[in-house]
Amino acid sequence: MNKTLETPPAKPKKSKTVRKLRRFFRVLFARKLVILCTVILVIMALAAVFASFVAPFNPYSQNLGNSLSPANSTNILGTDMLGRDVFSRIVYGTRVSFSVGIVSVAFSGLVGMVLGVVSGVAGGVVDSFIMRVMDAMLAIPLIILAMFLGAVFGQGLGNVMLAVGIAMIPSYARLTRGQVLTIREMDYVTAGTIFGASKLRNAVSHIVPNCIAPNIVLMTMNLGGAILAEANLSFLGLGINPPTASWGAMVSDGFMFLSMHPVIAIAPGIFILLIVLCFNIVGDAVRDALDPRLRGTF
Amino acid sequence: MKFFKNKLLQMILRRIIQSVIVLLFVTLLVFLVMQAVPGDPIINFLGEAATPEQIAYFTALFGFDQPVLVQYFRWITGLFQGEMGRSVTFQMQISDIIFERLGTTLLLVIPAFIISVVFGVAFGVIAALRRGKFLDSAVTFFANVGMAMPNFWMGILGIYIFALTLGVLPVQGFVSPTQDLGESIHRLIMPVIITASGPLAVFTRQTRSAMLEVVRQDYVRTAEAKGLDSRNIIIKHQLRNALIPIVTVMGVMLGAMIGTTVLIESIFVIPGIGSLMITAIRSSDYLVIQNGVLLLAVAVCVCNLAVDILYGVIDPRIRDAK
């Protein structure tokens, strides 16, 4: 009898990435509040994408005969001074908020990371120069810097994204440089250098991958801030060009009719509050889930 | 020399030099970016109907025809002599306008800062001591809302509730305290509270987490073991050690507050530096914009310097750090 030793069929092991992702989502959605905020954000994102289906009216069609009408069964939040449906404009405003938030944060995160890596890896004069420019930018309050850059680029969606994006670069550059300086001293980088890896190779294969997680955390946490910055600029009349529906500009337009029709100014503000609050809470949760050690550092 | 051996003084000196370098970079940055601003202040001021001769005359009068480098050095040397140039829009010396406006802005920022620190730290301590209880959840919830609430919207909500509906506070406007102190305070109540609200929320959160961090430390357990009363432990052992991250946030928040006054001043029609900046941007008044941004950067650097000195006082370990 031939007895062969048979190993029992191994249980299919889940890959490391799947386990990591599972852990991430488990920690992320541990609190009910985070789930609620995520659901609200998903609904808002869907409303932004399918705005033309969700909004009952064209947000730009004026009807001066029906201007400043109070909330009724047709216009659920009433109409503004040009007779445009307030609710439809709020739905379309979601597009502006999401696009400014995502694009400007992605831009600042990317550029900031590149500057931080270059600064940290190159060292010397390059490092000093980049960091002093970042310090100079940080010395100007964010809203003033965004206003100032907005004055240079002019108004409009793309320019607002650029102004807000540039204004937020320094925080990423600083964070990344700090990470690079720590990682540079790690044994695996020294090992790479001993085996003849160039600075560039070390940067690409060791340093950059290790800088990504804290930057993603900072990006999620900054989404709310970027949306708020756009709302601030548009409120001041230095942001999105009319007639594009932007929540900040809607509050500003409604301000004139506050005593008679408070809904026009107050309703868009509630949505700004809601989206920023949800992004902040989800951002905090992402930080805790991705890397608990980062708690309290931002 | 005993003076130079004092570590705290050394640290202050080092930080002053660093701040001057940062400000130098701010001037370069602001000046170079200003060169790219579209729109001509002279044409804005004279109107489209101006003749080329008029434009040339005023351009030369304000020195805009000089090479960029010459203009930069003229600006910097002027700054050291207390000269900022003339505003095209206001037809006044910029230094006169800017410092008057800064005074008004400080009337808004200083009380708001004090309110936000005092109440923020108090709420944070209360929330930390009642961790997990209803009060903690309520304070944390309001702090989150306070951080997410747009200032301008809160201002409008405040005007609607307290001015238009209840009629207890005025809608807008500013009265100088030298003119009528009572009326001045009456008009500043709402703007100050709204300016304070965001930073108050941040201080509350920061204090709460700093206190919770400190509670776990060995020295707190030691103090408890020694039988010290809880009030002593909270104030002398926990709060003092929790202060360091709070002080860091103080510097950041003071800078942010100076920025948010732009919105508050525009809603409440307060003639401060923020509303000056908006007017200057709308009329592309280069010199006012660049001097205004520089002044705000100086204010932020001074705040950061004050924070660093405060650090040195609170925590002797920081004095030695390079």
XYZ file of N, CA and C in Angstrom, chain A residues 129 132-133 135-141 143-144 147-149 151-154 228 231-232 235-238 247-248 251-252 255 258-259 262 265-270 272-273 276-277 280-281 284 287 296, chain B residues 21-22 25-26 29-30 33-34 36-38 141 144-145 147-153 156-157 159-160 164 172 205-206 255-256 258-260 262-263 266-267 274 277-278 281-282 289 293 296-297 300-301:
294
model
N 15.237 77.121 -0.384
C 14.449 78.014 -1.224
C 12.976 77.604 -1.233
N 11.332 78.247 2.127
C 11.098 79.656 2.471
C 9.902 80.194 1.686
N 9.776 79.747 0.409
C 8.610 80.190 -0.369
C 7.326 79.661 0.288
N 6.931 78.934 3.456
C 6.726 79.713 4.685
C 6.077 81.048 4.368
N 6.558 81.671 3.276
C 6.002 82.968 2.883
C 4.522 82.825 2.547
N 4.178 81.707 1.855
C 2.763 81.497 1.514
C 1.931 81.222 2.759
N 2.525 80.491 3.703
C 1.796 80.176 4.936
C 1.596 81.415 5.800
N 2.445 82.422 5.604
C 2.332 83.641 6.409
C 1.134 84.486 5.972
N 0.584 84.159 4.790
C -0.585 84.910 4.327
C -1.823 84.057 4.616
N -2.826 84.589 5.331
C -4.016 83.788 5.629
C -4.631 83.204 4.360
N -7.548 82.591 3.055
C -8.576 83.293 2.271
C -7.978 84.507 1.554
N -7.044 85.186 2.211
C -6.405 86.354 1.595
C -5.533 85.893 0.417
N -7.756 84.994 -2.387
C -8.295 86.227 -2.972
C -7.257 86.887 -3.869
N -6.044 86.925 -3.338
C -4.926 87.557 -4.028
C -4.632 86.827 -5.337
N -4.573 85.486 -5.267
C -4.331 84.702 -6.477
C -5.520 84.809 -7.427
N -7.302 87.367 -7.816
C -7.191 88.658 -8.500
C -6.274 88.532 -9.707
N -5.272 87.658 -9.599
C -4.336 87.476 -10.708
C -4.978 86.658 -11.827
N -5.601 85.534 -11.443
C -6.134 84.635 -12.471
C -7.456 85.116 -13.038
N -8.193 85.900 -12.269
C -9.522 86.308 -12.702
C -10.556 85.322 -12.187
N -15.247 75.299 1.377
C -15.523 76.523 2.138
C -14.805 77.716 1.505
N -16.709 78.856 -1.475
C -17.933 79.545 -1.052
C -17.592 80.964 -0.586
N -16.494 81.090 0.165
C -16.072 82.409 0.650
C -15.773 83.342 -0.512
N -18.892 84.250 -2.360
C -19.704 85.172 -1.569
C -19.200 86.603 -1.725
N -17.872 86.747 -1.784
C -17.276 88.078 -1.917
C -17.354 88.602 -3.350
N -17.868 87.763 -4.264
C -17.958 88.190 -5.658
C -16.632 88.050 -6.377
N -15.722 87.243 -5.811
C -14.416 87.069 -6.442
C -14.221 85.629 -6.903
N -23.094 78.047 -4.336
C -23.798 78.286 -3.073
C -23.386 79.598 -2.416
N -22.082 79.888 -2.438
C -21.598 81.131 -1.814
C -22.208 82.358 -2.465
N -25.915 82.778 -1.522
C -26.125 83.400 -0.204
C -25.952 84.908 -0.341
N -24.916 85.305 -1.079
C -24.628 86.723 -1.270
C -25.787 87.429 -1.983
N -28.805 87.823 0.288
C -28.593 88.719 1.426
C -29.436 89.987 1.295
N -33.038 89.576 2.536
C -33.096 88.791 3.771
C -34.372 89.044 4.572
N -34.776 90.295 4.676
C -35.918 90.581 5.549
C -37.218 90.025 4.963
N -35.996 85.261 3.518
C -34.765 84.721 4.115
C -34.317 83.389 3.516
N -31.268 83.187 0.994
C -29.902 83.285 1.514
C -29.580 82.126 2.448
N -30.572 81.694 3.208
C -30.289 80.715 4.266
C -30.188 79.286 3.723
N -31.048 78.921 2.756
C -31.039 77.535 2.263
C -29.693 77.090 1.677
N -29.070 77.867 0.780
C -27.779 77.388 0.244
C -26.725 77.231 1.339
N -26.785 78.099 2.357
C -25.823 78.035 3.472
C -25.921 76.715 4.221
N -27.177 76.215 4.367
C -27.353 74.928 5.063
C -26.609 73.829 4.304
N -23.960 74.235 2.355
C -22.507 74.399 2.537
C -22.110 73.762 3.867
N -22.881 74.107 4.914
C -22.601 73.572 6.245
C -22.608 72.052 6.222
N -19.592 70.468 4.165
C -18.302 70.653 4.841
C -18.248 69.796 6.105
N -19.369 69.784 6.848
C -19.437 68.983 8.077
C -19.214 67.504 7.754
N -15.624 66.828 6.778
C -14.736 66.891 7.951
C -14.827 65.621 8.780
N -16.070 65.163 9.005
C -16.254 63.972 9.852
C -15.689 62.729 9.153
N -11.870 62.881 9.240
C -11.331 62.437 10.534
C -11.324 60.919 10.617
N -8.637 59.346 8.540
C -7.352 59.461 9.220
C -7.194 58.352 10.267
N -4.313 63.570 15.850
C -3.816 64.731 16.584
C -2.699 65.466 15.882
N 13.367 86.870 7.346
C 13.624 86.187 6.070
C 12.304 85.811 5.396
N 11.383 85.259 6.200
C 10.077 84.882 5.639
C 9.392 86.106 5.041
N 10.714 87.062 1.731
C 10.154 86.207 0.683
C 8.716 86.612 0.364
N 7.974 87.031 1.388
C 6.599 87.472 1.149
C 6.611 88.674 0.210
N 7.391 87.472 -3.309
C 6.274 86.701 -3.847
C 5.135 87.624 -4.258
N 4.763 88.508 -3.329
C 3.634 89.393 -3.566
C 3.940 90.320 -4.741
N 3.962 88.361 -8.104
C 2.618 87.946 -8.506
C 1.802 89.165 -8.958
N 1.989 90.279 -8.259
C 1.251 91.498 -8.612
C 1.547 91.949 -10.041
N 1.706 90.186 -12.486
C 0.917 89.398 -13.431
C -0.572 89.752 -13.386
N -0.960 90.641 -12.472
C -2.379 90.969 -12.341
C -2.874 91.678 -13.598
N -3.976 91.164 -14.154
C -4.524 91.852 -15.318
C -5.217 93.148 -14.882
N -20.276 67.805 19.212
C -21.147 68.035 18.051
C -21.143 69.515 17.660
N -17.928 70.525 16.017
C -17.860 70.104 14.607
C -18.669 71.032 13.714
N -19.878 71.374 14.178
C -20.735 72.273 13.393
C -20.065 73.643 13.276
N -16.987 74.396 13.256
C -15.858 74.384 12.332
C -16.305 74.374 10.877
N -17.484 73.774 10.636
C -17.930 73.626 9.250
C -18.789 74.805 8.792
N -19.224 75.630 9.735
C -20.176 76.681 9.375
C -19.474 77.843 8.670
N -19.955 78.204 7.469
C -19.320 79.352 6.812
C -19.606 80.632 7.604
N -18.572 81.422 7.834
C -18.704 82.653 8.612
C -19.755 83.601 8.062
N -19.724 83.750 6.727
C -20.629 84.729 6.132
C -22.078 84.320 6.320
N -22.310 83.001 6.267
C -23.671 82.503 6.423
C -24.137 82.690 7.871
N -25.133 86.197 8.338
C -26.450 86.494 7.764
C -27.557 85.928 8.642
N -27.321 84.727 9.160
C -28.288 84.106 10.064
C -28.452 84.966 11.324
N -27.883 88.192 11.609
C -28.611 89.424 11.266
C -30.107 89.133 11.194
N -30.443 87.984 10.573
C -31.864 87.653 10.425
C -32.527 87.455 11.790
N -33.176 91.489 12.475
C -34.429 91.667 11.744
C -35.633 91.090 12.496
N -26.153 96.385 10.624
C -24.797 96.558 10.096
C -24.226 97.858 10.626
N -12.098 71.519 20.410
C -11.664 70.186 19.973
C -10.232 69.898 20.384
N -9.383 70.911 20.164
C -7.960 70.727 20.460
C -7.736 70.507 21.954
N -4.000 83.965 12.938
C -3.765 84.273 11.527
C -5.033 84.071 10.710
N -5.712 82.933 10.964
C -6.925 82.627 10.217
C -8.009 83.670 10.498
N -7.617 86.816 11.253
C -7.323 88.044 10.515
C -7.835 87.890 9.089
N -7.724 86.666 8.543
C -8.244 86.398 7.200
C -9.761 86.458 7.144
N -10.431 85.837 8.131
C -11.899 85.785 8.057
C -12.536 87.159 8.237
N -12.187 89.528 6.510
C -12.588 89.982 5.176
C -14.087 89.778 4.997
N -14.544 88.574 5.380
C -15.955 88.244 5.195
C -16.839 89.003 6.172
N -17.169 92.587 5.331
C -17.986 92.865 4.164
C -19.479 92.709 4.497
N -19.829 91.786 5.395
C -21.243 91.622 5.762
C -21.714 92.774 6.642
N -9.812 94.190 5.807
C -10.392 93.208 4.897
C -11.222 93.863 3.812
N -9.080 95.533 1.313
C -8.489 94.611 0.342
C -9.471 94.304 -0.789
N -10.744 94.114 -0.432
C -11.731 93.792 -1.465
C -11.871 94.967 -2.430
N -8.844 95.033 -4.653
C -8.823 93.977 -5.674
C -9.793 94.321 -6.793
N -10.967 94.829 -6.422
C -11.971 95.158 -7.451
C -11.477 96.278 -8.353
N -3.051 96.519 -2.609
C -3.112 95.060 -2.443
C -1.787 94.548 -1.884
N -1.461 92.848 1.769
C -1.068 91.448 1.975
C 0.172 91.381 2.850
N -0.719 91.987 6.484
C -1.359 90.827 7.095
C -0.315 89.749 7.389
N 0.660 89.597 6.462
C 1.721 88.605 6.685
C 2.566 89.002 7.899
N 0.645 88.028 10.920
C 0.704 86.586 11.167
C 2.070 86.202 11.750
N 3.155 86.787 11.195
C 4.492 86.468 11.698
C 4.657 86.907 13.150
